[in-house]
Amino acid sequence: MEIQLPDLALKQIFSFLDLFGLLQASQVNKHWNRIAESDFLWRSLSLQRWDCSNFTNQHLGTHTWKQFFLHQRRKELRLALAQPHNFIYKVTKNIAYDMELAYLSGNSLTMDEQEKSIICGVSPKQALCAWDVQEVGDAAGNIYTFTLPGLRDVSKVTASQYGIVFLHCSPDKKWIFACGTYRRTLPQVFLTESLLRPSEGSAPLSTSLPHKLCVSACWTPKVKNRLTLMSQSNPEKKTEFVTFDLTTKRTGGQTVIQVHKIASFQLAAHLESPVWMGANDGYTIVFTNGPYLLLFSITGFLLQRFEDHQAAINNFWVDPRYVLTTSKNSVHVYMWEEGGRHPYLRSCYRLENIWHDPTTDDCISSVMCDNASIVLTVTVSEYSMLVMYSLNT
């Protein structure tokens, strides 16, 4: 410590630290504290964690980037640190029948302490569920791209000879995954830019993934361009998970999409075929198996098994922070550990199914959460209802 490094060199070294390392470095001495408090380092940490590249000093106001980062982290942890008695419970009946949730606004990057969640829903006839661009697939195999909120028609692309059942946008909005109803056709990935700005007379840039019988797929939020597919073969009901990385390359003046298979494994025969699946860090896959929640590595090693439900899990939600599972009797909340450390997924708490009416045959059709709320849609025989758990802040 007798040698004092120049500010620029020290700042470069500190740029490799995570949140906890940077906070520890700031306590060494006054010189290190001054460097560790710099907006450059805290803005860099923020950009690594959130899509805030368009965030300016005007959005910050009188706050520093360190204050912004710590404020967003506190917001992320609110749901994980809560207890059932911290929630306000509300039910809205007679919403659009069989509506599914599409978007909650409570993850927005603001310094507002009283942030509220705004819900967008998906009805069986139309869907609106994106930030600034909306891709909608139809039964004829077309992908329509619209702008929001004006819903201006940008493009129409025939992606499949059959209807589209899966249409997923990657977390960085660079890719669109499309899969048709006929499972023996190959799923496709489109470059979003080519859908937003289609060239007249030429098809949008896309490629097929060399894997048939796809029944589900998910992008990994923390590893860009990584996609995991789940396939099931009939009549053997063998389930296989395959993970791909996607890249673009300029060849002969043209952009080409390249697909790299990086891992795969087949689920053991004694395990039920999953209905729901998700991913987080690019190296693990989480899925349901009856009443159990299982966490596997992308190469097929069982990492964790949770037994928090007595009945079969009937719905599922995964995002970069949380995993939600629902059954007839409860909603269970899990949180991903920072940095992929073991235990990779932590069980937090359970919210009892206080909306359930034993005289009716109800079913949870979708579940979603943000930093402040958990929202469910429940379909009953004659109507649907919206069930909302909001943190009492």
Short mmCIF file of C-alpha atoms in Angstrom, two decimals:
data_model
loop_
_atom_site.label_atom_id
_atom_site.label_comp_id
_atom_site.label_asym_id
_atom_site.label_seq_id
_atom_site.Cartn_x
_atom_site.Cartn_y
_atom_site.Cartn_z
CA MET A 1 0.00 0.00 0.00
CA GLU A 2 3.06 2.29 0.10
CA ILE A 3 2.92 2.68 -3.71
CA GLN A 4 -0.03 4.75 -4.91
CA LEU A 5 -1.12 3.75 -8.39
CA PRO A 6 -2.33 6.44 -10.82
CA ASP A 7 -6.10 7.03 -10.86
CA LEU A 8 -6.51 5.68 -14.41
CA ALA A 9 -4.69 2.41 -13.64
CA LEU A 10 -6.63 1.90 -10.42
CA LYS A 11 -9.92 2.60 -12.17
CA GLN A 12 -9.08 0.00 -14.82
CA ILE A 13 -8.31 -2.61 -12.12
CA PHE A 14 -11.52 -1.81 -10.24
CA SER A 15 -13.54 -2.25 -13.43
CA PHE A 16 -13.09 -6.03 -13.05
CA LEU A 17 -14.74 -6.06 -9.59
CA ASP A 18 -18.34 -7.00 -8.90
CA LEU A 19 -20.66 -5.11 -6.55
CA PHE A 20 -19.29 -6.60 -3.34
CA GLY A 21 -15.66 -6.25 -4.42
CA LEU A 22 -16.15 -2.58 -5.30
CA LEU A 23 -17.82 -1.86 -1.95
CA GLN A 24 -14.95 -3.57 -0.12
CA ALA A 25 -12.32 -1.68 -2.13
CA SER A 26 -13.97 1.63 -1.20
CA GLN A 27 -13.22 0.96 2.49
CA VAL A 28 -9.44 0.49 2.12
CA ASN A 29 -8.37 4.15 2.23
CA LYS A 30 -9.44 7.61 1.03
CA HIS A 31 -7.69 7.25 -2.35
CA TRP A 32 -9.35 3.92 -3.13
CA ASN A 33 -12.67 5.23 -1.85
CA ARG A 34 -12.57 8.20 -4.23
CA ILE A 35 -11.87 5.95 -7.23
CA ALA A 36 -14.40 3.28 -6.18
CA GLU A 37 -17.14 5.92 -5.90
CA SER A 38 -16.65 7.15 -9.48
CA ASP A 39 -19.66 7.28 -11.81
CA PHE A 40 -17.64 5.48 -14.49
CA LEU A 41 -17.41 2.27 -12.43
CA TRP A 42 -20.99 2.28 -11.17
CA ARG A 43 -22.38 3.09 -14.61
CA SER A 44 -20.37 0.15 -15.98
CA LEU A 45 -21.88 -2.17 -13.33
CA SER A 46 -25.36 -0.87 -14.17
CA LEU A 47 -24.89 -1.47 -17.90
CA GLN A 48 -23.74 -5.04 -17.22
CA ARG A 49 -26.90 -5.76 -15.23
CA TRP A 50 -29.67 -3.72 -16.89
CA ASP A 51 -30.53 -2.30 -20.29
CA CYS A 52 -29.90 1.33 -19.29
CA SER A 53 -27.65 2.49 -22.16
CA ASN A 54 -30.14 5.29 -22.90
CA PHE A 55 -30.20 6.39 -19.26
CA THR A 56 -28.73 9.90 -18.93
CA ASN A 57 -27.80 12.29 -16.14
CA GLN A 58 -31.18 13.91 -16.69
CA HIS A 59 -32.86 10.66 -15.61
CA LEU A 60 -30.57 10.49 -12.58
CA GLY A 61 -31.33 14.03 -11.45
CA THR A 62 -29.30 14.73 -8.32
CA HIS A 63 -28.45 11.04 -7.83
CA THR A 64 -25.12 9.36 -8.59
CA TRP A 65 -24.71 6.14 -10.58
CA LYS A 66 -23.87 4.35 -7.33
CA GLN A 67 -27.16 5.50 -5.80
CA PHE A 68 -28.97 4.41 -8.96
CA PHE A 69 -27.37 0.92 -8.86
CA LEU A 70 -28.08 0.33 -5.17
CA HIS A 71 -31.63 1.62 -5.54
CA GLN A 72 -32.35 -0.81 -8.39
CA ARG A 73 -30.83 -3.69 -6.41
CA ARG A 74 -33.05 -2.87 -3.43
CA LYS A 75 -36.07 -2.91 -5.76
CA GLU A 76 -35.02 -6.29 -7.15
CA LEU A 77 -34.67 -7.77 -3.65
CA ARG A 78 -38.00 -6.47 -2.35
CA LEU A 79 -39.94 -9.48 -3.57
CA ALA A 80 -37.36 -12.00 -2.34
CA LEU A 81 -37.13 -10.51 1.17
CA ALA A 82 -40.88 -10.10 1.60
CA GLN A 83 -43.13 -12.28 3.72
CA PRO A 84 -46.74 -13.28 2.94
CA HIS A 85 -48.13 -10.66 5.37
CA ASN A 86 -46.32 -7.91 3.39
CA PHE A 87 -48.68 -8.35 0.41
CA ILE A 88 -51.98 -6.67 -0.35
CA TYR A 89 -54.38 -9.09 -2.03
CA LYS A 90 -56.92 -8.13 -4.70
CA VAL A 91 -59.15 -10.03 -7.16
CA THR A 92 -60.77 -8.62 -10.30
CA LYS A 93 -63.41 -10.86 -11.86
CA ASN A 94 -64.99 -10.99 -15.32
CA ILE A 95 -61.88 -10.11 -17.31
CA ALA A 96 -61.51 -11.38 -20.90
CA TYR A 97 -62.06 -15.14 -20.81
CA ASP A 98 -58.85 -17.19 -20.83
CA MET A 99 -56.68 -14.06 -20.84
CA GLU A 100 -52.95 -14.57 -20.34
CA LEU A 101 -50.50 -12.06 -18.89
CA ALA A 102 -48.05 -10.39 -21.23
CA TYR A 103 -46.24 -7.59 -19.43
CA LEU A 104 -45.78 -5.91 -16.05
CA SER A 105 -44.22 -2.46 -15.89
CA GLY A 106 -42.77 -2.63 -12.38
CA ASN A 107 -39.23 -3.54 -13.51
CA SER A 108 -38.69 -0.14 -15.14
CA LEU A 109 -35.45 1.66 -14.31
CA THR A 110 -36.57 4.68 -12.29
CA MET A 111 -35.65 6.32 -9.01
CA ASP A 112 -39.31 6.35 -7.99
CA GLU A 113 -39.91 4.75 -4.58
CA GLN A 114 -43.68 4.48 -5.13
CA GLU A 115 -43.51 2.62 -8.43
CA LYS A 116 -46.69 0.78 -9.36
CA SER A 117 -47.22 -2.16 -11.70
CA ILE A 118 -49.20 -1.72 -14.90
CA ILE A 119 -50.56 -4.93 -16.40
CA CYS A 120 -50.94 -5.79 -20.06
CA GLY A 121 -52.90 -8.89 -21.04
CA VAL A 122 -53.23 -11.26 -23.97
CA SER A 123 -56.69 -12.29 -25.09
CA PRO A 124 -57.29 -15.34 -27.33
CA LYS A 125 -57.87 -13.00 -30.28
CA GLN A 126 -55.09 -10.40 -29.99
CA ALA A 127 -51.81 -9.82 -28.15
CA LEU A 128 -49.75 -6.81 -27.09
CA CYS A 129 -46.66 -7.75 -25.11
CA ALA A 130 -43.48 -5.89 -26.05
CA TRP A 131 -41.59 -2.70 -25.15
CA ASP A 132 -41.32 -0.97 -28.50
CA VAL A 133 -41.98 -3.64 -31.12
CA GLN A 134 -44.65 -6.31 -31.22
CA GLU A 135 -44.33 -9.59 -33.09
CA VAL A 136 -47.54 -11.58 -33.53
CA GLY A 137 -47.78 -15.04 -35.09
CA ASP A 138 -51.00 -16.33 -36.66
CA ALA A 139 -52.55 -19.66 -37.59
CA ALA A 140 -51.38 -19.30 -41.20
CA GLY A 141 -47.71 -19.24 -40.21
CA ASN A 142 -47.17 -15.48 -40.68
CA ILE A 143 -45.25 -13.12 -38.40
CA TYR A 144 -46.62 -9.58 -38.23
CA THR A 145 -44.46 -6.81 -36.78
CA PHE A 146 -46.13 -3.71 -35.33
CA THR A 147 -44.94 -0.57 -33.56
CA LEU A 148 -46.33 0.45 -30.18
CA PRO A 149 -48.44 2.25 -29.16
CA GLY A 150 -49.71 3.17 -32.63
CA LEU A 151 -49.78 -0.46 -33.90
CA ARG A 152 -48.42 0.60 -37.27
CA ASP A 153 -47.86 -2.42 -39.50
CA VAL A 154 -44.11 -2.76 -40.19
CA SER A 155 -43.89 -6.11 -41.95
CA LYS A 156 -45.51 -9.46 -42.63
CA VAL A 157 -43.33 -12.56 -43.04
CA THR A 158 -44.38 -16.13 -43.85
CA ALA A 159 -42.28 -18.14 -41.38
CA SER A 160 -43.99 -21.50 -41.66
CA GLN A 161 -46.45 -23.45 -43.78
CA TYR A 162 -48.30 -24.16 -40.55
CA GLY A 163 -49.59 -22.09 -37.64
CA ILE A 164 -47.06 -20.61 -35.19
CA VAL A 165 -47.31 -21.81 -31.59
CA PHE A 166 -44.10 -20.32 -30.14
CA LEU A 167 -42.84 -16.82 -30.82
CA HIS A 168 -40.15 -15.60 -28.42
CA CYS A 169 -38.05 -12.43 -28.57
CA SER A 170 -34.54 -12.65 -27.08
CA PRO A 171 -33.83 -10.48 -24.00
CA ASP A 172 -31.64 -8.12 -26.03
CA LYS A 173 -34.37 -8.00 -28.73
CA LYS A 174 -31.86 -9.06 -31.40
CA TRP A 175 -33.53 -12.40 -32.31
CA ILE A 176 -37.03 -13.80 -32.82
CA PHE A 177 -37.60 -17.53 -32.34
CA ALA A 178 -40.56 -19.04 -34.25
CA CYS A 179 -41.89 -22.59 -34.15
CA GLY A 180 -44.85 -23.98 -36.11
CA THR A 181 -47.68 -26.25 -35.03
CA TYR A 182 -46.35 -29.12 -37.16
CA ARG A 183 -43.58 -30.39 -34.89
CA ARG A 184 -41.59 -32.19 -37.60
CA THR A 185 -40.68 -28.89 -39.25
CA LEU A 186 -37.50 -27.16 -38.15
CA PRO A 187 -37.92 -24.12 -35.87
CA GLN A 188 -36.51 -20.82 -37.15
CA VAL A 189 -34.68 -17.81 -35.77
CA PHE A 190 -35.06 -14.38 -37.38
CA LEU A 191 -32.79 -11.37 -37.03
CA THR A 192 -35.10 -8.73 -35.54
CA GLU A 193 -33.50 -5.93 -37.51
CA SER A 194 -34.54 -7.58 -40.77
CA LEU A 195 -38.16 -7.69 -39.56
CA LEU A 196 -38.12 -4.05 -38.50
CA ARG A 197 -36.55 -2.84 -41.75
CA PRO A 198 -37.48 -5.42 -44.40
CA SER A 199 -35.86 -5.08 -47.82
CA GLU A 200 -38.27 -5.04 -50.72
CA GLY A 201 -38.06 -8.21 -52.78
CA SER A 202 -35.89 -10.12 -50.25
CA ALA A 203 -36.84 -12.33 -47.32
CA PRO A 204 -35.87 -11.31 -43.77
CA LEU A 205 -32.62 -12.85 -42.53
CA SER A 206 -33.30 -16.15 -40.77
CA THR A 207 -31.95 -19.64 -40.24
CA SER A 208 -33.38 -23.02 -39.24
CA LEU A 209 -32.32 -24.79 -36.06
CA PRO A 210 -31.33 -28.43 -36.74
CA HIS A 211 -33.73 -29.93 -34.20
CA LYS A 212 -37.27 -31.24 -34.75
CA LEU A 213 -40.13 -32.10 -32.39
CA CYS A 214 -39.76 -28.86 -30.43
CA VAL A 215 -42.39 -28.37 -27.70
CA SER A 216 -40.85 -25.40 -25.84
CA ALA A 217 -37.94 -22.97 -26.00
CA CYS A 218 -36.39 -20.19 -23.94
CA TRP A 219 -33.66 -17.58 -24.27
CA THR A 220 -31.09 -17.15 -21.49
CA PRO A 221 -31.19 -13.60 -20.08
CA LYS A 222 -27.58 -13.50 -18.90
CA VAL A 223 -25.86 -14.98 -21.96
CA LYS A 224 -26.66 -13.15 -25.14
CA ASN A 225 -27.63 -15.17 -28.21
CA ARG A 226 -28.14 -18.42 -26.27
CA LEU A 227 -31.30 -20.48 -26.80
CA THR A 228 -32.42 -23.80 -25.29
CA LEU A 229 -35.01 -26.03 -26.98
CA MET A 230 -37.03 -28.82 -25.39
CA SER A 231 -38.23 -31.62 -27.68
CA GLN A 232 -40.41 -34.66 -27.03
CA SER A 233 -40.67 -37.69 -29.29
CA ASN A 234 -43.82 -39.76 -29.70
CA PRO A 235 -44.79 -42.39 -28.72
CA GLU A 236 -41.69 -42.96 -26.54
CA LYS A 237 -42.14 -39.58 -24.84
CA LYS A 238 -38.40 -39.06 -24.67
CA THR A 239 -37.50 -35.52 -23.65
CA GLU A 240 -34.31 -33.87 -24.89
CA PHE A 241 -32.82 -30.43 -24.16
CA VAL A 242 -30.53 -28.83 -26.74
CA THR A 243 -28.69 -25.51 -26.28
CA PHE A 244 -27.52 -23.36 -29.19
CA ASP A 245 -25.46 -20.18 -29.54
CA LEU A 246 -26.29 -17.82 -32.41
CA THR A 247 -23.89 -15.42 -34.10
CA THR A 248 -23.84 -13.30 -37.25
CA LYS A 249 -20.94 -13.16 -39.71
CA ARG A 250 -20.26 -11.06 -42.78
CA THR A 251 -19.47 -13.29 -45.76
CA GLY A 252 -19.12 -12.00 -49.32
CA GLY A 253 -20.81 -8.73 -48.43
CA GLN A 254 -23.79 -10.50 -46.85
CA THR A 255 -24.76 -11.21 -43.24
CA VAL A 256 -25.13 -14.89 -42.38
CA ILE A 257 -26.59 -16.38 -39.19
CA GLN A 258 -24.46 -19.15 -37.71
CA VAL A 259 -25.81 -21.78 -35.30
CA HIS A 260 -23.51 -23.55 -32.82
CA LYS A 261 -24.78 -26.51 -30.77
CA ILE A 262 -23.00 -26.29 -27.42
CA ALA A 263 -24.76 -28.88 -25.22
CA SER A 264 -27.56 -31.44 -25.07
CA PHE A 265 -28.91 -34.19 -22.85
CA GLN A 266 -31.84 -36.58 -22.66
CA LEU A 267 -34.04 -36.68 -19.59
CA ALA A 268 -34.06 -39.93 -17.63
CA ALA A 269 -36.96 -42.23 -18.54
CA HIS A 270 -38.39 -42.31 -14.98
CA LEU A 271 -38.99 -38.53 -15.02
CA GLU A 272 -42.23 -37.15 -16.41
CA SER A 273 -42.06 -35.08 -19.58
CA PRO A 274 -41.95 -31.42 -18.46
CA VAL A 275 -44.55 -28.88 -19.52
CA TRP A 276 -42.74 -25.72 -18.37
CA MET A 277 -39.07 -24.76 -18.68
CA GLY A 278 -36.84 -21.72 -18.29
CA ALA A 279 -33.20 -20.61 -18.06
CA ASN A 280 -31.18 -17.89 -16.39
CA ASP A 281 -27.37 -17.84 -16.60
CA GLY A 282 -26.94 -19.84 -19.81
CA TYR A 283 -25.56 -22.89 -18.03
CA THR A 284 -28.61 -24.14 -16.12
CA ILE A 285 -32.16 -25.17 -17.07
CA VAL A 286 -35.10 -25.15 -14.66
CA PHE A 287 -38.30 -27.07 -15.34
CA THR A 288 -41.27 -28.65 -13.60
CA ASN A 289 -41.82 -32.35 -13.07
CA GLY A 290 -45.19 -33.09 -11.46
CA PRO A 291 -45.09 -31.36 -8.05
CA TYR A 292 -41.31 -30.90 -8.22
CA LEU A 293 -39.09 -28.10 -9.53
CA LEU A 294 -35.80 -29.40 -10.97
CA LEU A 295 -32.62 -27.52 -11.83
CA PHE A 296 -30.22 -29.18 -14.30
CA SER A 297 -27.00 -28.08 -15.95
CA ILE A 298 -27.23 -27.78 -19.74
CA THR A 299 -25.12 -30.96 -19.93
CA GLY A 300 -27.60 -33.01 -17.87
CA PHE A 301 -26.43 -32.95 -14.22
CA LEU A 302 -29.15 -32.59 -11.57
CA LEU A 303 -28.17 -29.59 -9.42
CA GLN A 304 -31.24 -28.99 -7.23
CA ARG A 305 -34.67 -30.47 -6.53
CA PHE A 306 -37.46 -28.57 -4.76
CA GLU A 307 -40.52 -30.19 -3.18
CA ASP A 308 -42.56 -27.15 -2.12
CA HIS A 309 -45.86 -28.21 -3.72
CA GLN A 310 -48.12 -31.07 -2.72
CA ALA A 311 -50.07 -31.00 -5.99
CA ALA A 312 -48.70 -30.88 -9.53
CA ILE A 313 -47.26 -27.54 -10.63
CA ASN A 314 -49.70 -26.09 -13.15
CA ASN A 315 -47.93 -22.86 -14.13
CA PHE A 316 -44.49 -21.38 -14.12
CA TRP A 317 -42.63 -18.09 -14.56
CA VAL A 318 -38.87 -17.48 -14.96
CA ASP A 319 -37.04 -14.16 -15.28
CA PRO A 320 -33.45 -13.03 -14.48
CA ARG A 321 -34.31 -12.63 -10.78
CA TYR A 322 -37.18 -14.93 -9.85
CA VAL A 323 -38.86 -18.24 -10.50
CA LEU A 324 -42.57 -18.61 -9.64
CA THR A 325 -44.46 -21.90 -9.49
CA THR A 326 -48.19 -22.33 -8.94
CA SER A 327 -50.49 -25.18 -8.00
CA LYS A 328 -54.05 -25.54 -6.75
CA ASN A 329 -53.01 -24.63 -3.22
CA SER A 330 -50.24 -22.02 -3.51
CA VAL A 331 -47.81 -19.76 -5.32
CA HIS A 332 -44.16 -20.34 -4.45
CA VAL A 333 -41.41 -17.75 -4.94
CA TYR A 334 -37.75 -18.60 -5.64
CA MET A 335 -34.79 -16.30 -6.27
CA TRP A 336 -31.67 -16.85 -8.37
CA GLU A 337 -28.40 -16.50 -6.46
CA GLU A 338 -25.94 -13.83 -7.58
CA GLY A 339 -23.06 -14.88 -9.82
CA GLY A 340 -24.29 -18.45 -10.33
CA ARG A 341 -23.14 -19.46 -6.84
CA HIS A 342 -24.43 -22.60 -5.13
CA PRO A 343 -27.25 -22.94 -4.17
CA TYR A 344 -28.15 -21.63 -7.60
CA LEU A 345 -31.80 -21.17 -6.75
CA ARG A 346 -33.15 -20.26 -3.31
CA SER A 347 -36.65 -21.00 -2.02
CA CYS A 348 -38.11 -17.82 -0.48
CA TYR A 349 -41.75 -18.20 0.62
CA ARG A 350 -45.21 -19.42 -0.30
CA LEU A 351 -48.41 -17.45 -0.84
CA GLU A 352 -51.49 -19.47 -0.02
CA ASN A 353 -54.20 -19.95 -2.64
CA ILE A 354 -56.78 -17.75 -0.87
CA TRP A 355 -58.73 -17.14 -4.09
CA HIS A 356 -59.57 -20.82 -4.63
CA ASP A 357 -63.25 -21.74 -4.44
CA PRO A 358 -63.59 -25.48 -3.72
CA THR A 359 -67.04 -25.50 -5.36
CA THR A 360 -65.60 -24.47 -8.77
CA ASP A 361 -63.11 -26.01 -11.17
CA ASP A 362 -60.59 -23.17 -11.52
CA CYS A 363 -57.22 -23.23 -13.29
CA ILE A 364 -54.29 -20.80 -13.26
CA SER A 365 -53.69 -19.92 -16.91
CA SER A 366 -50.69 -17.61 -16.42
CA VAL A 367 -48.48 -16.07 -13.74
CA MET A 368 -46.01 -13.18 -13.83
CA CYS A 369 -44.07 -10.93 -11.46
CA ASP A 370 -42.02 -7.75 -11.42
CA ASN A 371 -40.18 -6.02 -8.57
CA ALA A 372 -43.37 -5.05 -6.76
CA SER A 373 -46.18 -7.45 -7.66
CA ILE A 374 -47.21 -11.01 -8.44
CA VAL A 375 -50.14 -11.36 -10.82
CA LEU A 376 -52.13 -14.45 -11.85
CA THR A 377 -54.98 -15.08 -14.23
CA VAL A 378 -57.37 -17.76 -13.07
CA THR A 379 -59.85 -19.32 -15.46
CA VAL A 380 -63.09 -20.60 -13.96
CA SER A 381 -65.80 -22.48 -15.84
CA GLU A 382 -67.76 -19.34 -16.75
CA TYR A 383 -65.30 -16.45 -16.38
CA SER A 384 -61.68 -15.44 -15.75
CA MET A 385 -60.30 -13.35 -12.92
CA LEU A 386 -57.15 -11.40 -12.22
CA VAL A 387 -55.46 -12.14 -8.88
CA MET A 388 -52.93 -9.54 -7.70
CA TYR A 389 -50.45 -9.64 -4.82
CA SER A 390 -48.84 -6.19 -4.34
CA LEU A 391 -46.16 -5.35 -1.80
CA ASN A 392 -47.45 -2.95 0.84
CA THR A 393 -44.62 -0.39 0.63
#
